[in-house]
Amino acid sequence: MSTTSQHKNEVRVRAAPSPTGRVHVGTLRTFLYDYLLAKKYNGSNILRVEDTDEKRKVVRGTEAIIEVMKLFGIDYDEGPHVGGDYGPYIQTERKSLYNKYAEELVSKGHAYHCFCAEERLQKLRDSQIEAKKPPGYDRKCRSISPEDAAEMKKAGKPYVIRLKVPLEGTTVFHDEVLGDVKFKNSNVIDPILLKSDGLPTYHLAVVVDDFLMKITHVLRGLEWLPSAPIHKLLYEYFEWDMPKFVHLSLILNPDGKGKLSKRKGALPAVSYLRKGYLPEAMNNYFALIGWAPRPNEANEDDVYTMAELIERFDIDRLHKQPGRFDPKKFDAISGKHIRRLDSKELVEKVLYWAKNYVLTEFITDGIDEMPEWEGDIKNKVKRYLPLWEADLDFFEKALSLVHERLIYFSEIPELLAYLYNKTLVWTDNDWKLQDHSKAEVASALGGMLEVFGQLYITEKVSHEKWESAIRGYADKIGWKHGEVFMALRSAVTGKLQSPPLFESFEILGWEKTKKHIEDAIRWLRS
Ligand code: GLU
């Protein structure tokens, strides 16, 4: 019995998330690969929500998943809201159809009813733990005759349905990337397929739905590999063709040790957006953690648009080996995407970021705790956004000062603060005084004010003019050029590091530059 044949030519890929919390970047990468494969072959990308585990399910988890997919431009052709020919696409809404399949396996002799009560199973687990034996069901009900089982069922005894895994031999599972993987059957202990409340477990639901939805390719995280022999047996017992399976390599922590953890940088996908990474940069970078284009199709700078990813993606280029999350490479790619924008696009994207990522509440925000820094960014954006928007030409010029060095957008409020604040606030750490006292720096700044003032009266001051005037002044008072630049930088930008100094003067204009310097002198003397 095979119904996949009529769809032989169509690639049908599914994302099958469980709505258990915020969507992290590993999950995002799986969604992305699904999408890339479907698009590459003009196939269909399907979203199916696997919500049969009531204990792990969270309120609005499904909506949060859909939200994240939208934010990253990962469309699906069939799924919740959009519908399709194979719905419903939420497993709890499909509840009534699984029983039949579980019973079919029972009647074929590949599954059995298990009447063990929870207390018995708990005792069994306790005794196994005490005896330091691996935990697992002792297959007690496997020996109940079908007639006795039917009687007990009739009498209303609660039951689950378990898969009858062969007691000996091996199950060989073929993975498109990993090749053949062998599992010892005796290690796979009769998993539950249908629970006593009639809901299927993951194993039954995933196989039945992938079959009914005519899925051709299953891409999923490596953590699902231990389930693979169960699924293989199910396909065999149902006599269904198996889709092609790909277990995706792990994403490791930056130090290469262990699976990428929250503690070492795995943020929910939306947190990266808030931080100001472009979604296209994230898709680009995360695609490259477990996959690479063919060498002749590789772009030298590692920058790929979604269209380029679709064109180049294929299963045979997925990595077998785990990949490290490399924050430096991520930042570099992020910066390169920003550099690709022209100055108008940059303004647009920054405003979009501020309004739609920072100041917007996401559904997923209600699910998990939000990191504290997200609140800080929100406060800064609240403060500066109206100022940015009040003069878009000025904002464009201001951004041009930092365009070449930006890594993510949440750097912007601080980097440009001196252009927007009437009065700056200094601490001792904002000055590099070296061999000079505060009073000396104050008087040097006073001298510079005079030089600048004269310069300004005579002509419109260009970057070159400011600079040569300052160098001349440094020579006159016998300071190193660097020392004078540093003092001026601290005075005008409030920071030791800032966008280019003289371009900043140009944009600020004389009046504001003067005001910052005067305030600095006052602060240094106080
Ligand atoms: N529901 C599983 C998850 O949450 C899907 C595993 C699969 O793709 O088969 O990741």
XYZ file of C-alpha atoms and ligand atoms in Angstrom, residues 14-20 30 48 50 56 202 206 210 218-221 223-224 231 245, ligand 1:
32
model
C 7.213 19.849 6.884
C 8.185 21.813 9.930
C 6.738 19.912 12.869
C 7.360 21.983 15.977
C 5.842 21.357 19.362
C 4.499 24.536 20.941
C 6.563 24.277 24.085
C 15.346 23.666 10.970
C 2.229 20.956 11.283
C 2.712 18.665 17.181
C 4.767 20.483 27.649
C 4.820 11.700 19.119
C 4.547 11.873 13.418
C 3.907 12.421 7.581
C 11.799 14.879 7.001
C 14.442 17.270 8.267
C 14.789 17.315 12.027
C 17.292 17.792 14.808
C 18.088 14.677 19.090
C 15.346 12.742 17.281
C 9.530 5.193 13.119
C 15.103 11.395 6.510
N 7.627 17.716 17.296
C 9.026 17.510 17.157
C 9.726 18.766 17.666
O 9.192 19.434 18.465
C 9.348 17.279 15.719
C 10.336 16.233 15.441
C 10.223 15.845 13.976
O 10.450 16.719 13.145
O 9.894 14.699 13.689
O 10.809 19.106 17.284
